[in-house]
Amino acid sequence: SYGTQLDGVYAHLFPKNVGRTVFDAVVDPTSDELQADLGQAKGFQQALEHAMEYCRDKYAANCPTGGSADEGNRRIADLLKKLETEPAPTKSARKLGSDLALTGIAASLYDEKTWDYLVQSLGELRQRGTGNNLLAIADAYSGRGADGHYNNTDAAHTAISCADTSRRYTVAEMRAQEPAFRSASPVFGPSMAKGLLVCTDWPVRGASDKPQVAAEGAAPILVVGNTGDPATPVEGAKRMADALGRGVGVNLTVKGEGHGVYGSNACATKAVDAFLVDGTAPADGTVCS
């Protein structure tokens, strides 16, 4: 994720210091904030629909998102709308509102192995009207401890993101983009559109719209993208490899699900290990299934 952007900038600044380096789940350095956020909306929607297909195939009539993507999108949208005015009770004193539910759903899409938890969580909400599972997933994603205190992940993310980008969107500009976000994702789009305003009133100017990652003279960098990645869509890996420069960026595409592939895809893991251990990079454009 963001580490690939950091390393791309490092390679740009200090190309001769780069050794055997791998970028996994890659930020697109050619996209501005709007393009990146729209890409994420599409990525999360794609991952959700893949998870709904899995649910349909494995759970059949017991699948809480029904038999099609359209039905699943409608059911989830209805659940979220209801939670806006009627938050779901949990076994704690807290309730699950639409924002927390959406966070829990999104967090469940980072790894194919957590799709069953998503199915169970949506089933709990539809059948029993309680939000215990989704609340637990949202808390884990947001860094909330058992004592009710949060770590500084969200605060750090805001500070660092607003330092990285110089763009500051107005409410009117955000409203104008809402249809595009809704088209990209009927489930996540409306919330992600509002995310354009995160830096609007930030008191410090940002650096630039896009990072500089061209790294002429650096050693080869293996850049790995996953076709089902919700958070960093696969197109970003190819664009990063191209932006690093000829002879530097080596693109490896994985046909799979989830955010990141090392350790979860045998083909990609073997290629990464061979590169890091022996210095043998796969051919640029290699595809792993």
CSV table of C-alpha atoms in Angstrom, one decimal:
chain,number,residue,atom,x,y,z
A,1,SER,CA,0.0,0.0,0.0
A,2,TYR,CA,1.4,3.3,1.1
A,3,GLY,CA,4.8,1.7,1.6
A,4,THR,CA,5.1,1.2,-2.1
A,5,GLN,CA,4.7,5.0,-2.6
A,6,LEU,CA,7.3,5.7,0.0
A,7,ASP,CA,9.7,3.3,-1.6
A,8,GLY,CA,9.0,4.6,-5.0
A,9,VAL,CA,9.9,8.1,-3.9
A,10,TYR,CA,13.0,6.8,-2.1
A,11,ALA,CA,14.1,5.0,-5.3
A,12,HIS,CA,13.6,8.3,-7.2
A,13,LEU,CA,15.7,10.3,-4.7
A,14,PHE,CA,18.4,7.6,-4.1
A,15,PRO,CA,18.4,5.2,-7.0
A,16,LYS,CA,22.0,3.9,-6.3
A,17,ASN,CA,20.9,2.8,-2.8
A,18,VAL,CA,18.2,0.4,-4.0
A,19,GLY,CA,19.0,-3.3,-3.6
A,20,ARG,CA,16.6,-6.2,-4.1
A,21,THR,CA,13.2,-4.6,-3.6
A,22,VAL,CA,9.6,-5.8,-3.9
A,23,PHE,CA,6.5,-3.7,-4.0
A,24,ASP,CA,3.3,-5.7,-3.2
A,25,ALA,CA,-0.2,-4.2,-3.3
A,26,VAL,CA,0.9,-1.1,-5.2
A,27,VAL,CA,-0.2,2.5,-5.1
A,28,ASP,CA,-0.7,4.1,-8.6
A,29,PRO,CA,1.8,7.0,-8.7
A,30,THR,CA,0.1,8.4,-11.8
A,31,SER,CA,-3.3,9.0,-10.2
A,32,ASP,CA,-4.3,12.1,-8.4
A,33,GLU,CA,-6.5,11.9,-5.3
A,34,LEU,CA,-9.8,11.9,-7.2
A,35,GLN,CA,-8.7,9.2,-9.6
A,36,ALA,CA,-7.2,7.1,-6.8
A,37,ASP,CA,-10.4,7.3,-4.7
A,38,LEU,CA,-12.6,6.4,-7.6
A,39,GLY,CA,-10.3,3.5,-8.4
A,40,GLN,CA,-10.7,2.3,-4.8
A,41,ALA,CA,-14.5,2.6,-5.0
A,42,LYS,CA,-14.4,0.3,-8.1
A,43,GLY,CA,-11.9,-2.0,-6.4
A,44,PHE,CA,-14.0,-2.5,-3.3
A,45,GLN,CA,-17.2,-2.9,-5.3
A,46,GLN,CA,-15.5,-5.6,-7.4
A,47,ALA,CA,-14.2,-7.4,-4.3
A,48,LEU,CA,-17.7,-7.2,-2.7
A,49,GLU,CA,-19.3,-8.7,-5.8
A,50,HIS,CA,-16.7,-11.5,-5.9
A,51,ALA,CA,-17.5,-12.2,-2.2
A,52,MET,CA,-21.2,-12.3,-3.0
A,53,GLU,CA,-20.6,-14.8,-5.8
A,54,TYR,CA,-18.7,-16.9,-3.3
A,55,CYS,CA,-21.5,-16.6,-0.8
A,56,ARG,CA,-24.1,-17.6,-3.4
A,57,ASP,CA,-22.0,-20.7,-4.5
A,58,LYS,CA,-21.2,-21.9,-1.0
A,59,TYR,CA,-24.3,-21.0,1.0
A,60,ALA,CA,-27.0,-21.2,-1.6
A,61,ALA,CA,-30.4,-20.2,-0.2
A,62,ASN,CA,-28.7,-19.3,3.1
A,63,CYS,CA,-26.6,-16.6,1.5
A,64,PRO,CA,-27.6,-13.2,3.1
A,65,THR,CA,-26.8,-11.3,-0.1
A,66,GLY,CA,-29.0,-13.5,-2.3
A,67,GLY,CA,-28.4,-14.9,-5.8
A,68,SER,CA,-27.0,-12.0,-7.7
A,69,ALA,CA,-24.8,-8.9,-7.4
A,70,ASP,CA,-27.8,-6.6,-8.0
A,71,GLU,CA,-29.8,-8.3,-5.3
A,72,GLY,CA,-26.8,-8.3,-2.9
A,73,ASN,CA,-26.1,-4.6,-3.6
A,74,ARG,CA,-29.8,-3.8,-2.9
A,75,ARG,CA,-29.9,-5.8,0.3
A,76,ILE,CA,-26.7,-4.2,1.7
A,77,ALA,CA,-27.9,-0.7,0.7
A,78,ASP,CA,-31.2,-1.4,2.5
A,79,LEU,CA,-29.4,-2.6,5.6
A,80,LEU,CA,-27.1,0.5,5.7
A,81,LYS,CA,-30.0,2.8,5.2
A,82,LYS,CA,-31.9,1.2,8.0
A,83,LEU,CA,-28.8,1.5,10.3
A,84,GLU,CA,-28.7,5.2,9.7
A,85,THR,CA,-31.8,5.7,11.7
A,86,GLU,CA,-32.0,2.4,13.7
A,87,PRO,CA,-28.5,1.3,14.8
A,88,ALA,CA,-28.3,-2.4,15.6
A,89,PRO,CA,-27.8,-3.5,19.2
A,90,THR,CA,-24.7,-5.5,20.2
A,91,LYS,CA,-23.8,-7.4,23.3
A,92,SER,CA,-21.9,-4.3,24.5
A,93,ALA,CA,-23.5,-1.0,25.3
A,94,ARG,CA,-22.5,0.2,21.9
A,95,LYS,CA,-24.6,0.1,18.7
A,96,LEU,CA,-23.7,-0.6,15.1
A,97,GLY,CA,-24.5,2.4,12.8
A,98,SER,CA,-24.2,2.5,9.1
A,99,ASP,CA,-20.6,4.0,9.2
A,100,LEU,CA,-19.3,1.2,11.4
A,101,ALA,CA,-21.1,-1.4,9.4
A,102,LEU,CA,-19.6,-0.1,6.1
A,103,THR,CA,-16.2,-0.2,7.7
A,104,GLY,CA,-16.7,-3.8,8.8
A,105,ILE,CA,-17.8,-4.8,5.3
A,106,ALA,CA,-14.9,-3.1,3.7
A,107,ALA,CA,-12.4,-4.6,6.2
A,108,SER,CA,-13.7,-8.1,5.4
A,109,LEU,CA,-12.7,-7.7,1.7
A,110,TYR,CA,-9.0,-7.3,2.3
A,111,ASP,CA,-8.5,-11.1,2.4
A,112,GLU,CA,-10.4,-13.9,0.7
A,113,LYS,CA,-10.1,-15.9,3.9
A,114,THR,CA,-12.4,-13.4,5.7
A,115,TRP,CA,-15.2,-13.7,3.3
A,116,ASP,CA,-16.9,-16.3,5.5
A,117,TYR,CA,-16.8,-13.8,8.4
A,118,LEU,CA,-18.5,-11.2,6.1
A,119,VAL,CA,-21.2,-13.8,5.3
A,120,GLN,CA,-21.7,-14.6,8.9
A,121,SER,CA,-21.8,-11.0,9.9
A,122,LEU,CA,-24.4,-10.0,7.3
A,123,GLY,CA,-26.4,-13.1,8.2
A,124,GLU,CA,-26.4,-12.1,11.9
A,125,LEU,CA,-27.6,-8.6,11.0
A,126,ARG,CA,-30.4,-9.8,8.7
A,127,GLN,CA,-31.6,-12.7,10.8
A,128,ARG,CA,-31.2,-11.5,14.3
A,129,GLY,CA,-30.9,-7.7,13.9
A,130,THR,CA,-27.7,-7.6,15.9
A,131,GLY,CA,-24.3,-6.2,14.9
A,132,ASN,CA,-21.8,-8.0,17.1
A,133,ASN,CA,-19.6,-9.5,14.3
A,134,LEU,CA,-19.5,-6.4,12.1
A,135,LEU,CA,-18.7,-4.2,15.1
A,136,ALA,CA,-15.8,-6.5,16.1
A,137,ILE,CA,-14.4,-6.4,12.5
A,138,ALA,CA,-14.7,-2.6,12.3
A,139,ASP,CA,-13.0,-2.2,15.7
A,140,ALA,CA,-10.1,-4.4,14.7
A,141,TYR,CA,-9.7,-2.4,11.5
A,142,SER,CA,-9.9,1.0,13.2
A,143,GLY,CA,-7.4,0.0,16.0
A,144,ARG,CA,-9.9,0.1,18.9
A,145,GLY,CA,-8.7,-1.8,21.9
A,146,ALA,CA,-10.7,-3.6,24.5
A,147,ASP,CA,-10.4,-0.6,26.8
A,148,GLY,CA,-12.2,1.6,24.2
A,149,HIS,CA,-9.1,3.5,23.2
A,150,TYR,CA,-8.0,3.8,19.6
A,151,ASN,CA,-4.4,3.6,18.3
A,152,ASN,CA,-3.2,6.5,16.2
A,153,THR,CA,-3.7,4.9,12.8
A,154,ASP,CA,-6.5,7.1,11.6
A,155,ALA,CA,-4.9,10.3,12.9
A,156,ALA,CA,-1.5,9.4,11.3
A,157,HIS,CA,-3.2,8.5,8.0
A,158,THR,CA,-4.9,11.9,7.9
A,159,ALA,CA,-1.8,13.8,8.7
A,160,ILE,CA,0.4,11.9,6.3
A,161,SER,CA,-2.1,11.9,3.5
A,162,CYS,CA,-2.8,15.7,3.8
A,163,ALA,CA,1.0,16.3,3.8
A,164,ASP,CA,1.3,14.2,0.6
A,165,THR,CA,-1.4,15.9,-1.5
A,166,SER,CA,-1.8,19.6,-2.2
A,167,ARG,CA,-5.4,19.2,-3.5
A,168,ARG,CA,-8.1,20.6,-1.2
A,169,TYR,CA,-11.7,19.8,-2.4
A,170,THR,CA,-14.6,22.1,-1.6
A,171,VAL,CA,-18.0,20.7,-0.6
A,172,ALA,CA,-19.4,21.8,-4.0
A,173,GLU,CA,-16.6,19.9,-5.8
A,174,MET,CA,-17.3,16.8,-3.7
A,175,ARG,CA,-21.1,17.0,-4.5
A,176,ALA,CA,-20.3,17.2,-8.2
A,177,GLN,CA,-18.3,14.0,-8.0
A,178,GLU,CA,-20.9,12.0,-6.0
A,179,PRO,CA,-22.6,10.6,-9.2
A,180,ALA,CA,-19.3,9.2,-10.4
A,181,PHE,CA,-18.6,7.6,-7.1
A,182,ARG,CA,-22.1,6.1,-6.9
A,183,SER,CA,-21.7,4.7,-10.4
A,184,ALA,CA,-18.3,3.2,-9.4
A,185,SER,CA,-19.8,1.6,-6.3
A,186,PRO,CA,-23.5,1.7,-5.1
A,187,VAL,CA,-22.3,0.4,-1.8
A,188,PHE,CA,-19.1,2.2,-1.0
A,189,GLY,CA,-19.3,5.2,-3.5
A,190,PRO,CA,-21.3,7.7,-1.4
A,191,SER,CA,-19.0,7.3,1.6
A,192,MET,CA,-15.8,7.4,-0.4
A,193,ALA,CA,-17.0,10.6,-2.1
A,194,LYS,CA,-17.2,12.3,1.3
A,195,GLY,CA,-13.6,11.1,1.8
A,196,LEU,CA,-12.5,13.8,-0.7
A,197,LEU,CA,-13.1,16.3,2.1
A,198,VAL,CA,-10.6,14.8,4.6
A,199,CYS,CA,-8.0,17.4,3.9
A,200,THR,CA,-10.3,20.3,3.1
A,201,ASP,CA,-9.6,22.3,6.3
A,202,TRP,CA,-6.2,20.9,7.1
A,203,PRO,CA,-4.1,23.8,8.3
A,204,VAL,CA,-0.8,22.8,6.5
A,205,ARG,CA,-0.2,22.9,2.8
A,206,GLY,CA,0.4,19.6,1.0
A,207,ALA,CA,3.5,18.8,-1.1
A,208,SER,CA,2.1,17.9,-4.6
A,209,ASP,CA,-0.6,16.0,-6.4
A,210,LYS,CA,1.4,13.0,-7.5
A,211,PRO,CA,4.7,11.4,-6.2
A,212,GLN,CA,7.8,11.4,-8.3
A,213,VAL,CA,9.0,7.8,-8.6
A,214,ALA,CA,11.2,7.7,-11.8
A,215,ALA,CA,14.3,5.8,-10.7
A,216,GLU,CA,16.8,5.7,-13.5
A,217,GLY,CA,19.9,3.9,-12.5
A,218,ALA,CA,18.2,1.8,-9.7
A,219,ALA,CA,18.5,-1.9,-9.5
A,220,PRO,CA,15.4,-3.8,-10.8
A,221,ILE,CA,12.3,-3.5,-8.5
A,222,LEU,CA,9.7,-6.3,-8.6
A,223,VAL,CA,6.2,-4.7,-8.6
A,224,VAL,CA,3.4,-7.1,-7.8
A,225,GLY,CA,-0.3,-6.5,-8.4
A,226,ASN,CA,-3.4,-8.6,-7.6
A,227,THR,CA,-6.4,-8.5,-10.0
A,228,GLY,CA,-8.8,-8.8,-7.0
A,229,ASP,CA,-7.2,-6.2,-4.8
A,230,PRO,CA,-9.8,-3.8,-3.4
A,231,ALA,CA,-7.6,-1.2,-1.9
A,232,THR,CA,-4.9,-0.9,-4.5
A,233,PRO,CA,-6.3,-1.9,-7.9
A,234,VAL,CA,-4.1,-4.0,-10.1
A,235,GLU,CA,-3.7,-1.3,-12.7
A,236,GLY,CA,-1.6,0.7,-10.2
A,237,ALA,CA,1.2,-2.0,-10.3
A,238,LYS,CA,1.6,-1.8,-14.0
A,239,ARG,CA,1.7,2.0,-13.9
A,240,MET,CA,4.2,2.0,-11.0
A,241,ALA,CA,6.5,-0.4,-13.0
A,242,ASP,CA,6.3,1.9,-16.0
A,243,ALA,CA,6.9,5.0,-14.0
A,244,LEU,CA,10.0,3.5,-12.3
A,245,GLY,CA,11.5,3.3,-15.7
A,246,ARG,CA,12.7,0.9,-18.3
A,247,GLY,CA,15.0,-1.7,-16.8
A,248,VAL,CA,13.9,-0.8,-13.3
A,249,GLY,CA,10.2,-1.7,-12.9
A,250,VAL,CA,9.4,-5.4,-13.4
A,251,ASN,CA,5.7,-6.1,-13.3
A,252,LEU,CA,4.2,-9.4,-12.0
A,253,THR,CA,0.4,-9.8,-12.1
A,254,VAL,CA,-1.5,-12.3,-9.9
A,255,LYS,CA,-5.0,-13.5,-10.8
A,256,GLY,CA,-6.4,-13.7,-7.3
A,257,GLU,CA,-8.2,-12.0,-4.5
A,258,GLY,CA,-7.2,-9.8,-1.6
A,259,HIS,CA,-4.9,-7.0,-0.7
A,260,GLY,CA,-1.3,-8.2,-1.2
A,261,VAL,CA,-0.2,-11.6,-2.5
A,262,TYR,CA,3.1,-12.6,-0.8
A,263,GLY,CA,2.5,-15.7,1.3
A,264,SER,CA,-1.0,-16.3,0.0
A,265,ASN,CA,-0.2,-17.1,-3.7
A,266,ALA,CA,2.3,-19.9,-4.2
A,267,CYS,CA,3.4,-18.7,-7.7
A,268,ALA,CA,4.0,-15.1,-6.6
A,269,THR,CA,5.6,-16.1,-3.4
A,270,LYS,CA,8.1,-18.4,-5.2
A,271,ALA,CA,8.9,-15.6,-7.7
A,272,VAL,CA,9.5,-13.1,-4.9
A,273,ASP,CA,11.6,-15.5,-2.9
A,274,ALA,CA,13.8,-16.3,-6.0
A,275,PHE,CA,14.3,-12.5,-6.5
A,276,LEU,CA,15.1,-11.7,-2.9
A,277,VAL,CA,17.3,-14.7,-2.3
A,278,ASP,CA,19.0,-15.3,-5.7
A,279,GLY,CA,18.5,-12.0,-7.5
A,280,THR,CA,16.6,-13.7,-10.3
A,281,ALA,CA,13.6,-11.6,-11.4
A,282,PRO,CA,10.7,-13.0,-13.4
A,283,ALA,CA,10.2,-11.6,-16.9
A,284,ASP,CA,8.4,-8.3,-17.0
A,285,GLY,CA,4.7,-9.0,-17.6
A,286,THR,CA,4.7,-12.4,-16.0
A,287,VAL,CA,1.2,-13.6,-14.8
A,288,CYS,CA,0.6,-15.9,-11.9
A,289,SER,CA,-2.8,-17.7,-11.5
